[in-house]
Amino acid sequence: MKDYIWHPCTQMKDHETFPPIVAERAKGIYIYDEAGKAYMDVISSWWCNLLGHGNPRINRAVERQLEKMEHVIFAGFTHRPAEELCERLAAVLPAGLEKFYFVDNGSSAVEVAMKMSFQYHHQKGKPEKQKFMALAGGYHGETLGALAAGGMDQYSQMFRPLLAEAVHVKGPDCYRCPYGNQRETCQAECIEKAEKAFAEHGRQATAFLLEPVLQGAAGMRIYSPIYLKKIRKLCDRYEVNLIADEIAAGFGRTGKMFACEHAGITPDFMCLSKGLTGGYLPMAITVTTKRIYDAFYADYSDGKAFLHSTTYGGHPMACAAGVEVLKLFEEEQILERMESDYLNRALRQALEGHPNIGEIRSIGLINAIELVEEGETGRPFAPEQRIGWKIAREAISRGLLLRPIGNIPYFNPPLTMTREEIDRAVEICKLSIETVQHKEKTGNYKRKNQ
């Protein structure tokens, strides 16, 4: 098969050795290739497949909507699936989030929140509030505004000349905590860095962006809800809007419907995508408060309308999928039935004590395995060793889809993963790590690549 496709986040030269797998079909936790081989999708196909591939209820909901209307302009028209989705979301979101702006992908949802915040302050008579602040290590997408707010050089360094300046605050790193604390018992002493940044930039800042409780692309970095509470207070003190990027963490991933619930806070903006449609169709929403909305509500001649549009915003079929996802949460008690504790226990029993595992951290069904060269000191492997990539290749050969973040393999499976599936996935993960460790010690990888 000729390969015309340039795949995302991929060095295409790697495919000279490992060609892309041709997916033929998918069901439940499994993806099947053309030969019928099954692969356990424990990363939910980039964290979006929420309730398993080919969920029959979501299938039927999308089919029913397709028979009625596939797509319609979302300016001057509305439709029942969008209205029902907003009504159901308003009932489960943190209190006060009640205005919904539809777009078609997560980066756009972040861009909308940033632009809304900027325009809000301008229209409230504070045009000096133009800066964006964000947690270092954050990932908010790869359009230029979202990329500027993100704090990961591997994505943004090349494009620095194109990006607006943002203030990046060094945030929590609980595995290598400079204060010697534990995330479960600390009082977020590391907030002092944010306090200094707010003192310097807060009066000129329009918004602070973060991923609540869990920084995904930074390596599934989990931090204390106390830190999030303190950031909320700083934003209030300096009149800075808090933008919570729940694109990856929302819809049960952290064990609660939304990650902000761990801290009991309401942000000024919440960005949703990925699990919003169960991974079926691209859709995203920027949710905000009536206070923000009211700053844009005026006569046309006042020029206060928010002028941002996407062709597929409010897509009826995506909305129908989203409605069915929320019905499933309620009717099938998805959060109550998640096997979070079982997965974490299984990984710890299988892997704790391994000399190259520094930490196994978990929240909800998300579990990250921090691979290090030396477990006692936490010294990381050199990036050029590509340990995580080698483990992923070994795992895929055994039927397990792991796509590590650097040298951090992780589990972020569909919320419906069963105990039997967990046992099998953990077994393959352990075997893959041990196999790569053995090959590294014996020099097999080096000889193969010479």
Short mmCIF file of N, CA, C and O in Angstrom, two decimals, residues 175-176 351-360 370-381 437:
data_model
loop_
_atom_site.label_atom_id
_atom_site.label_comp_id
_atom_site.label_asym_id
_atom_site.label_seq_id
_atom_site.Cartn_x
_atom_site.Cartn_y
_atom_site.Cartn_z
N TYR A 175 6.36 14.53 41.50
CA TYR A 175 7.30 13.40 41.56
C TYR A 175 8.68 13.88 42.01
O TYR A 175 9.34 13.25 42.82
N ARG A 176 9.10 15.01 41.48
CA ARG A 176 10.40 15.58 41.85
C ARG A 176 10.18 16.88 42.63
O ARG A 176 10.73 17.92 42.29
N LEU A 351 4.41 -3.98 38.74
CA LEU A 351 5.58 -3.19 38.35
C LEU A 351 6.34 -2.54 39.49
O LEU A 351 7.50 -2.17 39.30
N GLU A 352 5.73 -2.35 40.65
CA GLU A 352 6.46 -1.68 41.73
C GLU A 352 7.67 -2.51 42.14
O GLU A 352 7.61 -3.74 42.24
N GLY A 353 8.77 -1.84 42.40
CA GLY A 353 10.01 -2.52 42.73
C GLY A 353 10.92 -2.72 41.54
O GLY A 353 12.10 -3.05 41.70
N HIS A 354 10.39 -2.50 40.33
CA HIS A 354 11.22 -2.58 39.13
C HIS A 354 12.28 -1.47 39.20
O HIS A 354 11.95 -0.32 39.51
N PRO A 355 13.54 -1.77 38.95
CA PRO A 355 14.61 -0.77 39.14
C PRO A 355 14.51 0.45 38.23
O PRO A 355 15.11 1.48 38.53
N ASN A 356 13.76 0.35 37.14
CA ASN A 356 13.65 1.47 36.20
C ASN A 356 12.30 2.17 36.27
O ASN A 356 11.98 2.97 35.38
N ILE A 357 11.55 1.92 37.32
CA ILE A 357 10.27 2.61 37.48
C ILE A 357 10.37 3.52 38.69
O ILE A 357 10.53 3.07 39.83
N GLY A 358 10.28 4.82 38.42
CA GLY A 358 10.39 5.79 39.49
C GLY A 358 9.10 6.02 40.22
O GLY A 358 9.08 6.16 41.44
N GLU A 359 7.99 6.05 39.47
CA GLU A 359 6.69 6.32 40.09
C GLU A 359 5.59 5.76 39.20
O GLU A 359 5.67 5.83 37.98
N ILE A 360 4.56 5.22 39.84
CA ILE A 360 3.30 4.92 39.16
C ILE A 360 2.28 5.85 39.78
O ILE A 360 1.98 5.75 40.97
N GLU A 370 6.36 6.28 35.22
CA GLU A 370 7.54 7.11 34.98
C GLU A 370 8.77 6.20 34.95
O GLU A 370 9.22 5.68 35.97
N LEU A 371 9.33 6.01 33.74
CA LEU A 371 10.51 5.20 33.57
C LEU A 371 11.76 6.05 33.77
O LEU A 371 11.87 7.15 33.21
N VAL A 372 12.68 5.58 34.57
CA VAL A 372 13.89 6.33 34.88
C VAL A 372 15.09 5.41 34.80
O VAL A 372 14.98 4.19 34.91
N GLU A 373 16.24 6.03 34.59
CA GLU A 373 17.47 5.24 34.52
C GLU A 373 17.84 4.68 35.88
O GLU A 373 18.40 3.58 35.99
N GLU A 374 17.50 5.45 36.91
CA GLU A 374 17.81 5.02 38.28
C GLU A 374 16.62 5.35 39.17
O GLU A 374 16.28 6.52 39.35
N GLY A 375 15.99 4.32 39.72
CA GLY A 375 14.76 4.51 40.47
C GLY A 375 14.93 5.32 41.75
O GLY A 375 14.07 6.12 42.10
N GLU A 376 16.03 5.12 42.47
CA GLU A 376 16.20 5.77 43.76
C GLU A 376 16.36 7.29 43.63
O GLU A 376 15.86 8.06 44.44
N THR A 377 17.06 7.73 42.59
CA THR A 377 17.31 9.17 42.42
C THR A 377 16.31 9.81 41.47
O THR A 377 16.19 11.04 41.44
N GLY A 378 15.59 9.01 40.69
CA GLY A 378 14.67 9.57 39.71
C GLY A 378 15.35 10.13 38.48
O GLY A 378 14.74 10.90 37.72
N ARG A 379 16.63 9.77 38.27
CA ARG A 379 17.34 10.28 37.10
C ARG A 379 16.71 9.73 35.83
O ARG A 379 16.61 8.53 35.65
N PRO A 380 16.29 10.61 34.92
CA PRO A 380 15.58 10.13 33.74
C PRO A 380 16.52 9.51 32.71
O PRO A 380 17.73 9.79 32.69
N PHE A 381 15.96 8.67 31.85
CA PHE A 381 16.70 8.20 30.69
C PHE A 381 16.96 9.37 29.74
O PHE A 381 16.17 10.31 29.66
N GLN A 437 14.03 -3.87 28.60
CA GLN A 437 15.13 -3.77 29.55
C GLN A 437 16.20 -4.82 29.25
O GLN A 437 17.41 -4.52 29.26
#
